[in-house]
PDB file of C-alpha atoms in Angstrom:
ATOM      1  CA  UNK A   6       0.000   0.000   0.000  1.00  0.00           C
ATOM      2  CA  UNK A   7       1.503   3.273  -1.043  1.00  0.00           C
ATOM      3  CA  UNK A   8       1.049   6.356   1.111  1.00  0.00           C
ATOM      4  CA  UNK A   9       2.780   8.784  -1.185  1.00  0.00           C
ATOM      5  CA  UNK A  10       6.299   9.526  -2.237  1.00  0.00           C
ATOM      6  CA  UNK A  11       9.085   7.649  -0.466  1.00  0.00           C
ATOM      7  CA  UNK A  12      11.508  10.483  -1.111  1.00  0.00           C
ATOM      8  CA  UNK A  13       9.976  13.728   0.146  1.00  0.00           C
ATOM      9  CA  UNK A  14      10.138  16.762  -2.059  1.00  0.00           C
ATOM     10  CA  UNK A  15       7.734  19.217  -0.449  1.00  0.00           C
ATOM     11  CA  UNK A  16       8.536  21.637   2.347  1.00  0.00           C
ATOM     12  CA  UNK A  17       7.401  20.318   5.712  1.00  0.00           C
ATOM     13  CA  UNK A  18       4.540  21.736   7.762  1.00  0.00           C
ATOM     14  CA  UNK A  19       5.187  25.156   9.176  1.00  0.00           C
ATOM     15  CA  UNK A  20       8.864  25.200   8.319  1.00  0.00           C
ATOM     16  CA  UNK A  21      10.540  27.325   5.726  1.00  0.00           C
ATOM     17  CA  UNK A  22      14.275  27.384   6.031  1.00  0.00           C
ATOM     18  CA  UNK A  23      14.591  28.499   2.412  1.00  0.00           C
ATOM     19  CA  UNK A  24      14.438  32.162   3.428  1.00  0.00           C
ATOM     20  CA  UNK A  25      17.083  32.006   6.127  1.00  0.00           C
ATOM     21  CA  UNK A  26      20.546  33.106   5.001  1.00  0.00           C
ATOM     22  CA  UNK A  27      22.827  30.146   4.433  1.00  0.00           C
ATOM     23  CA  UNK A  28      25.577  29.735   6.997  1.00  0.00           C
ATOM     24  CA  UNK A  29      28.602  28.057   5.388  1.00  0.00           C
ATOM     25  CA  UNK A  30      29.851  24.873   7.020  1.00  0.00           C
ATOM     26  CA  UNK A  31      33.446  24.934   5.774  1.00  0.00           C
ATOM     27  CA  UNK A  32      34.555  28.365   6.944  1.00  0.00           C
ATOM     28  CA  UNK A  33      38.294  29.048   7.150  1.00  0.00           C
ATOM     29  CA  UNK A  34      39.675  27.860  10.469  1.00  0.00           C
ATOM     30  CA  UNK A  35      36.590  25.804  11.370  1.00  0.00           C
ATOM     31  CA  UNK A  36      36.806  22.211  12.552  1.00  0.00           C
ATOM     32  CA  UNK A  37      34.698  21.088   9.583  1.00  0.00           C
ATOM     33  CA  UNK A  38      37.022  22.800   7.112  1.00  0.00           C
ATOM     34  CA  UNK A  39      39.977  21.071   8.745  1.00  0.00           C
ATOM     35  CA  UNK A  40      38.138  17.740   8.707  1.00  0.00           C
ATOM     36  CA  UNK A  41      37.377  18.092   4.988  1.00  0.00           C
ATOM     37  CA  UNK A  42      40.926  19.231   4.195  1.00  0.00           C
ATOM     38  CA  UNK A  43      42.294  16.200   6.073  1.00  0.00           C
ATOM     39  CA  UNK A  44      40.049  13.917   4.027  1.00  0.00           C
ATOM     40  CA  UNK A  45      41.330  15.444   0.783  1.00  0.00           C
ATOM     41  CA  UNK A  46      44.842  14.241   1.619  1.00  0.00           C
ATOM     42  CA  UNK A  47      43.669  10.629   1.762  1.00  0.00           C
ATOM     43  CA  UNK A  48      42.456  10.390  -1.826  1.00  0.00           C
ATOM     44  CA  UNK A  49      44.139  11.022  -5.176  1.00  0.00           C
ATOM     45  CA  UNK A  50      41.023  12.906  -6.358  1.00  0.00           C
ATOM     46  CA  UNK A  51      39.267  15.315  -3.987  1.00  0.00           C
ATOM     47  CA  UNK A  52      35.895  14.459  -5.586  1.00  0.00           C
ATOM     48  CA  UNK A  53      36.088  11.259  -3.522  1.00  0.00           C
ATOM     49  CA  UNK A  54      35.343  13.458  -0.488  1.00  0.00           C
ATOM     50  CA  UNK A  55      31.910  14.405  -1.771  1.00  0.00           C
ATOM     51  CA  UNK A  56      29.874  11.811   0.139  1.00  0.00           C
ATOM     52  CA  UNK A  57      31.562  12.443   3.503  1.00  0.00           C
ATOM     53  CA  UNK A  58      31.408  16.195   2.842  1.00  0.00           C
ATOM     54  CA  UNK A  59      27.670  15.955   2.272  1.00  0.00           C
ATOM     55  CA  UNK A  60      27.314  13.980   5.517  1.00  0.00           C
ATOM     56  CA  UNK A  61      29.142  16.742   7.368  1.00  0.00           C
ATOM     57  CA  UNK A  62      26.723  19.315   6.002  1.00  0.00           C
ATOM     58  CA  UNK A  63      23.708  17.178   6.851  1.00  0.00           C
ATOM     59  CA  UNK A  64      24.983  16.559  10.378  1.00  0.00           C
ATOM     60  CA  UNK A  65      25.479  20.298  10.919  1.00  0.00           C
ATOM     61  CA  UNK A  66      22.462  21.696   9.050  1.00  0.00           C
ATOM     62  CA  UNK A  67      20.027  18.787   9.020  1.00  0.00           C
ATOM     63  CA  UNK A  68      19.647  18.836   5.245  1.00  0.00           C
ATOM     64  CA  UNK A  69      21.433  19.683   1.980  1.00  0.00           C
ATOM     65  CA  UNK A  70      20.259  22.984   0.513  1.00  0.00           C
ATOM     66  CA  UNK A  71      21.126  24.373  -2.923  1.00  0.00           C
ATOM     67  CA  UNK A  72      23.566  26.766  -1.191  1.00  0.00           C
ATOM     68  CA  UNK A  73      25.180  23.818   0.576  1.00  0.00           C
ATOM     69  CA  UNK A  74      25.559  22.018  -2.758  1.00  0.00           C
ATOM     70  CA  UNK A  75      27.339  25.071  -4.141  1.00  0.00           C
ATOM     71  CA  UNK A  76      29.576  25.303  -1.068  1.00  0.00           C
ATOM     72  CA  UNK A  77      30.754  21.690  -1.147  1.00  0.00           C
ATOM     73  CA  UNK A  78      31.133  21.904  -4.910  1.00  0.00           C
ATOM     74  CA  UNK A  79      33.462  24.885  -4.520  1.00  0.00           C
ATOM     75  CA  UNK A  80      35.426  23.050  -1.834  1.00  0.00           C
ATOM     76  CA  UNK A  81      35.918  20.012  -4.065  1.00  0.00           C
ATOM     77  CA  UNK A  82      36.215  21.640  -7.479  1.00  0.00           C
ATOM     78  CA  UNK A  83      32.995  20.246  -8.933  1.00  0.00           C
ATOM     79  CA  UNK A  84      29.871  22.012 -10.131  1.00  0.00           C
ATOM     80  CA  UNK A  85      26.732  22.388  -8.046  1.00  0.00           C
ATOM     81  CA  UNK A  86      24.952  20.388 -10.770  1.00  0.00           C
ATOM     82  CA  UNK A  87      27.369  17.489 -10.213  1.00  0.00           C
ATOM     83  CA  UNK A  88      26.722  17.684  -6.464  1.00  0.00           C
ATOM     84  CA  UNK A  89      22.966  17.811  -7.001  1.00  0.00           C
ATOM     85  CA  UNK A  90      23.196  14.688  -9.158  1.00  0.00           C
ATOM     86  CA  UNK A  91      24.786  12.877  -6.229  1.00  0.00           C
ATOM     87  CA  UNK A  92      22.386  14.292  -3.631  1.00  0.00           C
ATOM     88  CA  UNK A  93      19.315  13.341  -5.666  1.00  0.00           C
ATOM     89  CA  UNK A  94      20.668   9.840  -6.384  1.00  0.00           C
ATOM     90  CA  UNK A  95      21.130   8.877  -2.743  1.00  0.00           C
ATOM     91  CA  UNK A  96      17.910   8.936  -0.715  1.00  0.00           C
ATOM     92  CA  UNK A  97      19.860   9.259   2.551  1.00  0.00           C
ATOM     93  CA  UNK A  98      20.509  12.926   1.845  1.00  0.00           C
ATOM     94  CA  UNK A  99      17.682  15.246   2.861  1.00  0.00           C
ATOM     95  CA  UNK A 100      16.833  17.847   0.247  1.00  0.00           C
ATOM     96  CA  UNK A 101      14.624  19.818   2.638  1.00  0.00           C
ATOM     97  CA  UNK A 102      14.420  20.220   6.407  1.00  0.00           C
ATOM     98  CA  UNK A 103      13.161  17.143   8.254  1.00  0.00           C
ATOM     99  CA  UNK A 104      11.924  16.534  11.775  1.00  0.00           C
ATOM    100  CA  UNK A 105      14.176  15.955  14.782  1.00  0.00           C
ATOM    101  CA  UNK A 106      13.333  12.251  14.479  1.00  0.00           C
ATOM    102  CA  UNK A 107      13.604  11.018  10.883  1.00  0.00           C
ATOM    103  CA  UNK A 108      11.593   7.786  10.739  1.00  0.00           C
ATOM    104  CA  UNK A 109      12.135   5.368   7.859  1.00  0.00           C
ATOM    105  CA  UNK A 110       9.794   2.395   7.604  1.00  0.00           C
ATOM    106  CA  UNK A 111      10.789  -0.506   5.363  1.00  0.00           C
ATOM    107  CA  UNK A 112       7.930  -1.363   3.008  1.00  0.00           C
ATOM    108  CA  UNK A 113       9.656  -3.862   0.743  1.00  0.00           C
ATOM    109  CA  UNK A 114       7.607  -6.993  -0.099  1.00  0.00           C
ATOM    110  CA  UNK A 115       8.590  -9.148   2.920  1.00  0.00           C
ATOM    111  CA  UNK A 116       7.816  -6.280   5.297  1.00  0.00           C
ATOM    112  CA  UNK A 117       4.547  -5.521   3.540  1.00  0.00           C
ATOM    113  CA  UNK A 118       3.552  -9.171   4.024  1.00  0.00           C
ATOM    114  CA  UNK A 119       4.295  -8.679   7.737  1.00  0.00           C
ATOM    115  CA  UNK A 120       2.088  -5.558   7.948  1.00  0.00           C
ATOM    116  CA  UNK A 121       4.482  -2.691   7.214  1.00  0.00           C
ATOM    117  CA  UNK A 122       1.642  -0.655   5.701  1.00  0.00           C
ATOM    118  CA  UNK A 123      -0.131  -0.690   9.066  1.00  0.00           C
ATOM    119  CA  UNK A 124       3.098   0.344  10.794  1.00  0.00           C
ATOM    120  CA  UNK A 125       3.359   3.305   8.422  1.00  0.00           C
ATOM    121  CA  UNK A 126      -0.256   4.282   9.170  1.00  0.00           C
ATOM    122  CA  UNK A 127       0.417   4.073  12.913  1.00  0.00           C
ATOM    123  CA  UNK A 128       3.488   6.327  12.658  1.00  0.00           C
ATOM    124  CA  UNK A 129       1.595   8.861  10.544  1.00  0.00           C
ATOM    125  CA  UNK A 130      -1.304   8.896  13.015  1.00  0.00           C
ATOM    126  CA  UNK A 131       0.724   9.068  16.236  1.00  0.00           C
ATOM    127  CA  UNK A 132       3.289  11.606  15.001  1.00  0.00           C
ATOM    128  CA  UNK A 133       0.762  13.964  13.424  1.00  0.00           C
ATOM    129  CA  UNK A 134       2.660  13.909  10.143  1.00  0.00           C
ATOM    130  CA  UNK A 135      -0.498  12.923   8.225  1.00  0.00           C
ATOM    131  CA  UNK A 136       1.420  12.293   4.972  1.00  0.00           C
ATOM    132  CA  UNK A 137       4.686  10.618   4.106  1.00  0.00           C
ATOM    133  CA  UNK A 138       7.546  13.049   3.694  1.00  0.00           C
ATOM    134  CA  UNK A 139       5.874  15.840   5.659  1.00  0.00           C
ATOM    135  CA  UNK A 140       7.122  16.973   9.050  1.00  0.00           C
ATOM    136  CA  UNK A 141       4.823  17.049  12.066  1.00  0.00           C
ATOM    137  CA  UNK A 142       3.546  20.509  13.074  1.00  0.00           C
ATOM    138  CA  UNK A 143       5.815  20.460  16.162  1.00  0.00           C
ATOM    139  CA  UNK A 144       8.858  19.744  13.978  1.00  0.00           C
ATOM    140  CA  UNK A 145       9.685  16.525  15.814  1.00  0.00           C
ATOM    141  CA  UNK A 146       8.933  13.860  13.213  1.00  0.00           C
ATOM    142  CA  UNK A 147       9.208  13.083   9.528  1.00  0.00           C
ATOM    143  CA  UNK A 148       8.063   9.667   8.319  1.00  0.00           C
ATOM    144  CA  UNK A 149       8.973   8.081   4.985  1.00  0.00           C
ATOM    145  CA  UNK A 150       8.823   4.652   3.380  1.00  0.00           C
ATOM    146  CA  UNK A 151      12.097   3.106   2.250  1.00  0.00           C
ATOM    147  CA  UNK A 152      13.097   0.159   0.152  1.00  0.00           C
ATOM    148  CA  UNK A 153      14.763  -2.528   2.265  1.00  0.00           C
ATOM    149  CA  UNK A 154      16.587  -1.721   5.461  1.00  0.00           C
ATOM    150  CA  UNK A 155      18.343  -5.086   5.201  1.00  0.00           C
ATOM    151  CA  UNK A 156      16.537  -6.668   8.130  1.00  0.00           C
ATOM    152  CA  UNK A 157      13.963  -8.889   6.381  1.00  0.00           C
ATOM    153  CA  UNK A 158      14.124 -11.446   9.189  1.00  0.00           C
ATOM    154  CA  UNK A 159      12.918  -8.828  11.669  1.00  0.00           C
ATOM    155  CA  UNK A 160       9.971  -7.364   9.827  1.00  0.00           C
ATOM    156  CA  UNK A 161       8.968  -4.639  10.132  1.00  0.00           C
ATOM    157  CA  UNK A 162      12.278  -2.815  10.657  1.00  0.00           C
ATOM    158  CA  UNK A 163      12.261   0.933  11.228  1.00  0.00           C
ATOM    159  CA  UNK A 164      15.234   3.280  11.242  1.00  0.00           C
ATOM    160  CA  UNK A 165      14.924   6.361  13.451  1.00  0.00           C
ATOM    161  CA  UNK A 166      17.825   8.682  12.790  1.00  0.00           C
ATOM    162  CA  UNK A 167      20.831   6.352  13.214  1.00  0.00           C
ATOM    163  CA  UNK A 168      19.070   3.638  15.250  1.00  0.00           C
ATOM    164  CA  UNK A 169      17.293   0.487  14.079  1.00  0.00           C
ATOM    165  CA  UNK A 170      14.140  -0.860  15.702  1.00  0.00           C
ATOM    166  CA  UNK A 171      13.130  -4.372  14.683  1.00  0.00           C
ATOM    167  CA  UNK A 172       9.856  -6.317  14.769  1.00  0.00           C
ATOM    168  CA  UNK A 173       7.783  -3.133  14.855  1.00  0.00           C
ATOM    169  CA  UNK A 174       4.022  -3.571  14.907  1.00  0.00           C
ATOM    170  CA  UNK A 175       1.340  -0.861  14.906  1.00  0.00           C
ATOM    171  CA  UNK A 176       0.749  -1.577  18.599  1.00  0.00           C
ATOM    172  CA  UNK A 177       4.405  -0.814  19.441  1.00  0.00           C
ATOM    173  CA  UNK A 178       4.476   2.576  17.713  1.00  0.00           C
ATOM    174  CA  UNK A 179       3.165   4.718  20.633  1.00  0.00           C
ATOM    175  CA  UNK A 180       5.742   3.169  22.999  1.00  0.00           C
ATOM    176  CA  UNK A 181       8.538   3.746  20.483  1.00  0.00           C
ATOM    177  CA  UNK A 182       7.532   7.394  20.121  1.00  0.00           C
ATOM    178  CA  UNK A 183       7.379   7.872  23.908  1.00  0.00           C
ATOM    179  CA  UNK A 184      10.949   6.604  24.043  1.00  0.00           C
ATOM    180  CA  UNK A 185      12.016   9.411  21.719  1.00  0.00           C
ATOM    181  CA  UNK A 186      10.821  12.208  24.011  1.00  0.00           C
TER     182      UNK A 186
END
């Protein structure tokens, strides 16, 4: 059962970070700039630092904006279009602000057979997100469907930020969310 796009593209509820001035991540003398410069010495081609550079931006800003794509492109000597091609290819990079708790529910066939669609419905209901890819009005949650979290034996797996939760059922969702408070 599909609940909408698995890769969100719309701005979340009540949030518009597009109008805030972009604060560069790799400013001269900053720890992030040093971290990126150190990475560049490890590879024969600095383009190899693009994925970790994007992670640094996402860790610091929560998502990868167009300005951020330009910044990392300038740092690595590639165009913003090249960076955007990478960002849009990998679903792990957020192209808009997401909630404090980014919830990914596996809805691949084995998980669907185990009731993943009901787990998705429970997360949407209990978080207030209402639709996949949208952020809850309080800014705490964003829920999306993903293809295979690699835990088919523990259906339904859910990834919340960096943590995995296995054997999730609709009945367990309220308890899981209480644990995130």
